[in-house]
Backbone as CSV, one residue per row, in Angstrom:
resi,resn,N_x,N_y,N_z,CA_x,CA_y,CA_z,C_x,C_y,C_z
1,VAL,22.942,-20.586,-17.551,23.743,-21.662,-17.007,22.929,-22.352,-15.917
2,LYS,22.792,-23.643,-16.063,22.083,-24.421,-15.049,22.991,-24.584,-13.835
3,THR,22.457,-24.307,-12.675,23.269,-24.396,-11.462,22.670,-25.371,-10.458
4,ASP,21.748,-26.216,-10.892,21.088,-27.125,-9.959,22.088,-28.024,-9.225
5,LYS,23.059,-28.577,-9.949,24.037,-29.464,-9.307,24.889,-28.680,-8.311
6,ARG,25.335,-27.494,-8.719,26.137,-26.670,-7.811,25.328,-26.253,-6.588
7,ASP,24.064,-25.882,-6.807,23.198,-25.500,-5.690,23.000,-26.668,-4.733
8,ALA,22.791,-27.862,-5.291,22.591,-29.044,-4.449,23.839,-29.346,-3.631
9,ARG,24.992,-29.250,-4.252,26.242,-29.485,-3.515,26.411,-28.453,-2.399
10,ARG,26.158,-27.198,-2.708,26.311,-26.120,-1.723,25.350,-26.334,-0.556
11,LEU,24.106,-26.694,-0.853,23.135,-26.948,0.214,23.550,-28.142,1.074
12,ALA,24.073,-29.183,0.430,24.522,-30.347,1.189,25.677,-29.984,2.124
13,LEU,26.609,-29.164,1.643,27.725,-28.733,2.480,27.231,-27.876,3.650
14,LEU,26.310,-26.956,3.389,25.772,-26.118,4.453,25.004,-26.938,5.476
15,LEU,24.244,-27.934,5.015,23.494,-28.791,5.927,24.435,-29.586,6.813
16,ARG,25.479,-30.153,6.212,26.443,-30.940,6.972,27.174,-30.079,7.997
17,ALA,27.416,-28.808,7.661,28.112,-27.905,8.567,27.170,-27.340,9.634
18,GLY,25.877,-27.615,9.516,24.913,-27.121,10.491,24.581,-25.649,10.330
19,GLN,24.783,-25.130,9.142,24.557,-23.711,8.905,23.187,-23.400,8.303
20,LEU,22.360,-24.394,8.160,21.002,-24.168,7.669,20.045,-24.188,8.844
21,SER,19.056,-23.333,8.794,18.032,-23.332,9.835,16.682,-23.605,9.185
22,SER,15.807,-24.191,9.950,14.492,-24.517,9.398,13.636,-23.261,9.314
23,VAL,12.744,-23.259,8.364,11.832,-22.141,8.149,10.418,-22.693,8.161
24,ARG,9.549,-22.010,8.908,8.160,-22.449,8.977,7.410,-21.951,7.750
25,VAL,6.690,-22.833,7.120,5.878,-22.469,5.966,4.583,-21.855,6.482
26,PRO,4.186,-20.689,5.944,2.958,-20.058,6.431,1.728,-20.913,6.137
27,THR,0.759,-20.802,7.026,-0.491,-21.531,6.820,-1.288,-20.856,5.706
28,VAL,-2.347,-21.512,5.296,-3.209,-20.961,4.254,-3.829,-19.641,4.730
29,ALA,-4.238,-19.589,5.997,-4.834,-18.365,6.546,-3.815,-17.227,6.598
30,GLU,-2.579,-17.525,6.988,-1.538,-16.501,7.031,-1.231,-15.983,5.628
31,GLU,-1.206,-16.884,4.679,-0.950,-16.491,3.294,-2.093,-15.627,2.759
32,ALA,-3.315,-15.923,3.185,-4.469,-15.133,2.751,-4.393,-13.705,3.291
33,VAL,-3.991,-13.546,4.553,-3.842,-12.201,5.124,-2.708,-11.466,4.425
34,ARG,-1.664,-12.181,4.085,-0.550,-11.578,3.343,-1.046,-11.036,1.999
35,ASP,-1.886,-11.819,1.317,-2.438,-11.349,0.041,-3.328,-10.129,0.235
36,LEU,-4.080,-10.094,1.343,-4.926,-8.937,1.630,-4.067,-7.695,1.881
37,CYS,-2.957,-7.862,2.592,-2.032,-6.738,2.820,-1.418,-6.257,1.508
38,ARG,-1.089,-7.188,0.638,-0.513,-6.808,-0.655,-1.554,-6.104,-1.524
39,ALA,-2.803,-6.547,-1.434,-3.876,-5.886,-2.180,-4.043,-4.449,-1.695
40,ARG,-3.930,-4.239,-0.372,-4.010,-2.876,0.167,-2.887,-2.014,-0.392
41,ALA,-1.680,-2.568,-0.436,-0.547,-1.812,-0.982,-0.806,-1.431,-2.435
42,ASP,-1.369,-2.349,-3.213,-1.706,-2.046,-4.604,-2.742,-0.931,-4.689
43,MET,-3.719,-0.963,-3.799,-4.767,0.061,-3.816,-4.236,1.427,-3.390
44,VAL,-3.286,1.440,-2.483,-2.660,2.707,-2.090,-1.892,3.286,-3.278
45,ILE,-1.224,2.436,-4.026,-0.511,2.887,-5.230,-1.505,3.445,-6.249
46,ASP,-2.640,2.756,-6.430,-3.665,3.243,-7.350,-4.208,4.603,-6.911
47,ARG,-4.419,4.779,-5.610,-4.895,6.065,-5.089,-3.866,7.163,-5.356
48,THR,-2.594,6.852,-5.149,-1.533,7.828,-5.397,-1.500,8.216,-6.869
49,ARG,-1.661,7.240,-7.755,-1.681,7.546,-9.189,-2.869,8.431,-9.545
50,ALA,-4.024,8.150,-8.954,-5.205,8.980,-9.214,-4.968,10.407,-8.719
51,ARG,-4.335,10.549,-7.573,-4.008,11.885,-7.058,-3.065,12.614,-8.007
52,HIS,-2.051,11.904,-8.480,-1.087,12.518,-9.385,-1.754,12.957,-10.687
53,ARG,-2.629,12.105,-11.234,-3.312,12.469,-12.474,-4.147,13.728,-12.293
54,LEU,-4.874,13.793,-11.197,-5.705,14.965,-10.932,-4.839,16.211,-10.743
55,GLY,-3.782,16.071,-9.966,-2.888,17.214,-9.732,-2.220,17.689,-11.008
56,LYS,-1.778,16.774,-11.833,-1.106,17.149,-13.086,-2.097,17.773,-14.060
57,PHE,-3.334,17.301,-14.061,-4.363,17.915,-14.892,-4.547,19.383,-14.507
58,LEU,-4.661,19.629,-13.217,-4.843,21.006,-12.753,-3.619,21.860,-13.093
59,LEU,-2.427,21.318,-12.932,-1.213,22.069,-13.260,-1.134,22.397,-14.747
60,ARG,-1.556,21.448,-15.595,-1.533,21.701,-17.042,-2.395,22.899,-17.420
61,HIS,-3.393,23.158,-16.603,-4.317,24.249,-16.896,-4.094,25.457,-15.978
62,GLY,-2.899,25.522,-15.409,-2.500,26.697,-14.655,-3.122,26.829,-13.280
63,ARG,-3.686,25.765,-12.757,-4.297,25.802,-11.425,-3.269,25.267,-10.426
64,VAL,-2.667,26.185,-9.674,-1.605,25.820,-8.736,-2.101,26.041,-7.314
65,TRP,-1.993,25.024,-6.499,-2.384,25.096,-5.085,-1.238,25.684,-4.285
66,ARG,-1.516,26.779,-3.577,-0.484,27.428,-2.769,-0.945,27.584,-1.326
67,GLY,-1.888,26.772,-0.912,-2.466,26.939,0.416,-1.929,25.994,1.467
68,GLY,-0.793,25.366,1.228,-0.226,24.453,2.218,-0.034,23.061,1.635
69,GLN,-0.228,22.078,2.476,-0.018,20.685,2.083,-1.094,20.207,1.115
70,ASN,-0.695,19.326,0.203,-1.656,18.697,-0.702,-2.451,17.615,0.018
71,TRP,-3.641,17.358,-0.481,-4.524,16.274,-0.058,-4.998,16.421,1.376
72,THR,-5.127,17.663,1.805,-5.764,17.966,3.084,-7.219,18.337,2.795
73,LEU,-7.990,18.588,3.838,-9.384,18.997,3.635,-9.465,20.329,2.884
74,LYS,-8.568,21.261,3.213,-8.541,22.543,2.505,-8.219,22.344,1.027
75,HIS,-7.280,21.476,0.749,-6.889,21.205,-0.633,-8.041,20.560,-1.392
76,ALA,-8.720,19.624,-0.763,-9.862,18.967,-1.409,-10.972,19.972,-1.706
77,ALA,-11.220,20.891,-0.775,-12.237,21.925,-0.998,-11.826,22.830,-2.159
78,TRP,-10.555,23.156,-2.250,-10.054,23.977,-3.354,-10.264,23.267,-4.693
79,ILE,-9.972,21.964,-4.733,-10.165,21.206,-5.971,-11.647,21.199,-6.360
80,ARG,-12.529,20.967,-5.375,-13.967,20.947,-5.668,-14.463,22.294,-6.180
81,ALA,-13.809,23.375,-5.793,-14.234,24.709,-6.206,-13.731,25.094,-7.604
82,GLN,-12.857,24.288,-8.186,-12.300,24.619,-9.496,-13.371,24.499,-10.582
83,ARG,-13.427,25.504,-11.462,-14.343,25.510,-12.595,-13.586,26.007,-13.824
84,PHE,-13.950,25.445,-14.964,-13.322,25.818,-16.225,-14.381,26.387,-17.162
85,GLU,-13.934,27.173,-18.133,-14.865,27.713,-19.121,-15.331,26.630,-20.083
86,ALA,-14.434,25.745,-20.457,-14.774,24.683,-21.408,-15.495,23.548,-20.682
87,PRO,-16.676,23.167,-21.160,-17.413,22.074,-20.497,-16.634,20.756,-20.463
88,ALA,-15.847,20.493,-21.500,-15.083,19.243,-21.535,-14.064,19.190,-20.400
89,LEU,-13.500,20.329,-20.049,-12.534,20.359,-18.944,-13.232,20.109,-17.608
90,ASN,-14.434,20.657,-17.442,-15.199,20.387,-16.218,-15.557,18.909,-16.115
91,GLU,-15.894,18.301,-17.245,-16.196,16.863,-17.247,-14.950,16.046,-16.938
92,THR,-13.824,16.455,-17.493,-12.566,15.762,-17.214,-12.241,15.842,-15.726
93,LEU,-12.382,17.034,-15.166,-12.141,17.214,-13.734,-13.072,16.322,-12.912
94,ALA,-14.322,16.261,-13.305,-15.288,15.424,-12.580,-14.896,13.952,-12.636
95,HIS,-14.423,13.502,-13.793,-14.003,12.093,-13.908,-12.775,11.807,-13.047
96,TYR,-11.812,12.717,-13.057,-10.636,12.533,-12.204,-11.034,12.511,-10.725
97,GLN,-11.955,13.394,-10.336,-12.407,13.423,-8.944,-13.155,12.133,-8.592
98,ALA,-13.982,11.646,-9.506,-14.727,10.410,-9.248,-13.776,9.221,-9.106
99,THR,-12.757,9.180,-9.945,-11.767,8.104,-9.854,-11.047,8.159,-8.522
100,LEU,-10.654,9.355,-8.104,-9.961,9.497,-6.825,-10.873,9.096,-5.671
101,THR,-12.129,9.484,-5.724,-13.080,9.115,-4.676,-13.228,7.597,-4.593
102,ALA,-13.297,6.942,-5.745,-13.410,5.476,-5.767,-12.161,4.818,-5.193
103,ARG,-10.987,5.343,-5.533,-9.735,4.766,-5.012,-9.631,4.961,-3.506
104,GLU,-10.045,6.132,-3.012,-10.015,6.368,-1.565,-10.988,5.445,-0.846
105,ALA,-12.151,5.222,-1.434,-13.131,4.310,-0.829,-12.602,2.879,-0.804
106,ALA,-11.891,2.482,-1.859,-11.327,1.136,-1.901,-10.274,0.951,-0.813
107,VAL,-9.427,1.955,-0.614,-8.400,1.869,0.437,-9.063,1.787,1.804
108,GLU,-10.061,2.619,2.041,-10.764,2.591,3.325,-11.436,1.247,3.562
109,ALA,-12.037,0.670,2.527,-12.732,-0.611,2.674,-11.755,-1.739,2.998
110,ILE,-10.635,-1.785,2.308,-9.697,-2.877,2.568,-9.027,-2.692,3.921
111,GLU,-8.814,-1.439,4.343,-8.258,-1.221,5.675,-9.248,-1.658,6.748
112,ALA,-10.530,-1.450,6.509,-11.547,-1.919,7.458,-11.549,-3.442,7.537
113,ASP,-11.268,-4.107,6.419,-11.180,-5.569,6.427,-9.922,-6.054,7.138
114,LEU,-8.862,-5.270,7.090,-7.589,-5.675,7.691,-7.528,-5.441,9.197
115,VAL,-8.194,-4.416,9.694,-8.086,-4.045,11.111,-8.390,-5.212,12.054
116,PRO,-9.440,-6.004,11.841,-9.691,-7.108,12.782,-8.558,-8.136,12.863
117,TRP,-7.772,-8.250,11.801,-6.684,-9.225,11.817,-5.546,-8.811,12.743
118,CYS,-5.503,-7.545,13.113,-4.458,-7.085,14.034,-4.595,-7.721,15.412
119,ASP,-5.794,-8.116,15.789,-6.037,-8.690,17.113,-6.287,-10.192,17.074
120,ARG,-6.151,-10.803,15.923,-6.370,-12.248,15.804,-5.039,-12.979,15.765
121,GLU,-5.079,-14.190,16.258,-3.885,-15.032,16.174,-3.739,-15.521,14.742
122,PRO,-2.548,-15.672,14.282,-1.249,-15.614,14.934,-0.588,-14.234,14.852
123,PHE,-1.366,-13.200,14.490,-0.774,-11.884,14.253,-0.804,-10.959,15.465
124,ALA,-1.658,-11.239,16.433,-1.880,-10.293,17.537,-0.584,-9.940,18.261
125,ASP,0.185,-10.936,18.664,1.402,-10.659,19.436,2.426,-9.840,18.642
126,PRO,2.821,-10.276,17.430,3.803,-9.460,16.704,3.280,-8.072,16.330
127,VAL,1.981,-7.959,16.038,1.428,-6.648,15.674,1.505,-5.696,16.866
128,HIS,1.157,-6.178,18.052,1.202,-5.309,19.224,2.634,-4.969,19.627
129,ARG,3.543,-5.899,19.447,4.951,-5.605,19.749,5.516,-4.579,18.772
130,LEU,5.265,-4.782,17.479,5.771,-3.840,16.480,5.077,-2.484,16.602
131,GLY,3.790,-2.499,16.957,3.038,-1.264,17.103,3.530,-0.400,18.251
132,ALA,4.313,-0.979,19.149,4.863,-0.213,20.268,5.975,0.726,19.803
133,TYR,6.545,0.451,18.639,7.593,1.326,18.108,6.964,2.561,17.489
134,ARG,7.603,3.700,17.712,7.105,4.943,17.147,7.196,4.877,15.623
135,GLY,6.128,5.288,14.963,6.118,5.338,13.508,5.568,4.093,12.845
136,ILE,5.303,3.040,13.608,4.746,1.827,13.026,3.271,1.749,13.404
137,THR,2.422,1.859,12.390,0.980,1.759,12.620,0.601,0.289,12.767
138,HIS,-0.618,0.049,13.203,-1.062,-1.329,13.336,-1.139,-2.017,11.976
139,LEU,-1.558,-1.284,10.949,-1.603,-1.899,9.625,-0.198,-2.148,9.083
140,GLY,0.730,-1.260,9.374,2.117,-1.495,8.987,2.695,-2.696,9.710
141,ALA,2.367,-2.814,10.992,2.829,-3.965,11.772,2.212,-5.257,11.252
142,LEU,0.935,-5.200,10.886,0.280,-6.396,10.337,0.931,-6.806,9.025
143,THR,1.265,-5.837,8.199,1.928,-6.146,6.935,3.282,-6.800,7.189
144,LEU,4.053,-6.251,8.118,5.345,-6.860,8.451,5.171,-8.265,9.015
145,ALA,4.213,-8.415,9.924,3.991,-9.720,10.561,3.547,-10.750,9.520
146,SER,2.718,-10.338,8.579,2.250,-11.303,7.584,3.346,-11.663,6.578
147,GLU,4.236,-10.731,6.300,5.313,-11.010,5.360,6.424,-11.850,5.995
148,VAL,6.795,-11.501,7.229,7.882,-12.226,7.884,7.396,-13.582,8.369
149,CYS,6.264,-13.579,9.035,5.572,-14.789,9.462,6.305,-15.582,10.538
150,ASP,7.573,-15.862,10.358,8.313,-16.704,11.294,9.331,-15.854,12.035
151,TRP,8.919,-15.287,13.176,9.813,-14.412,13.933,10.765,-15.247,14.749
């Protein structure tokens, strides 16, 4: 159902009633930082998927980690120490580890690209204000600031 006419009437009524507020359109630079933040989120998802694939591979072959939290230094050392009798399984493990290493490097690289934007205008003020709240990292604050844009 086309609602363009109804939408136009509704907007006209809201405008006449003074219930609409103006919204600032982000600049090209702000939109670019927003895309960089979204790319980081995609890379974090890719890293998580690589971790899950590696973990599920090990579980399929009866390798269960019982030494505490996953993805710690101890856990990584345990994964590196895993060996299988079948050469194909060792190769599979190596490929999963290489993929995870590449995904972690990608996340680190994009975070290094994002960090300088935390102190640049127009993001510096909102990032530092949001970063004052417990639990909000500077990169999390930058992501919020780039998405909201018009505080």
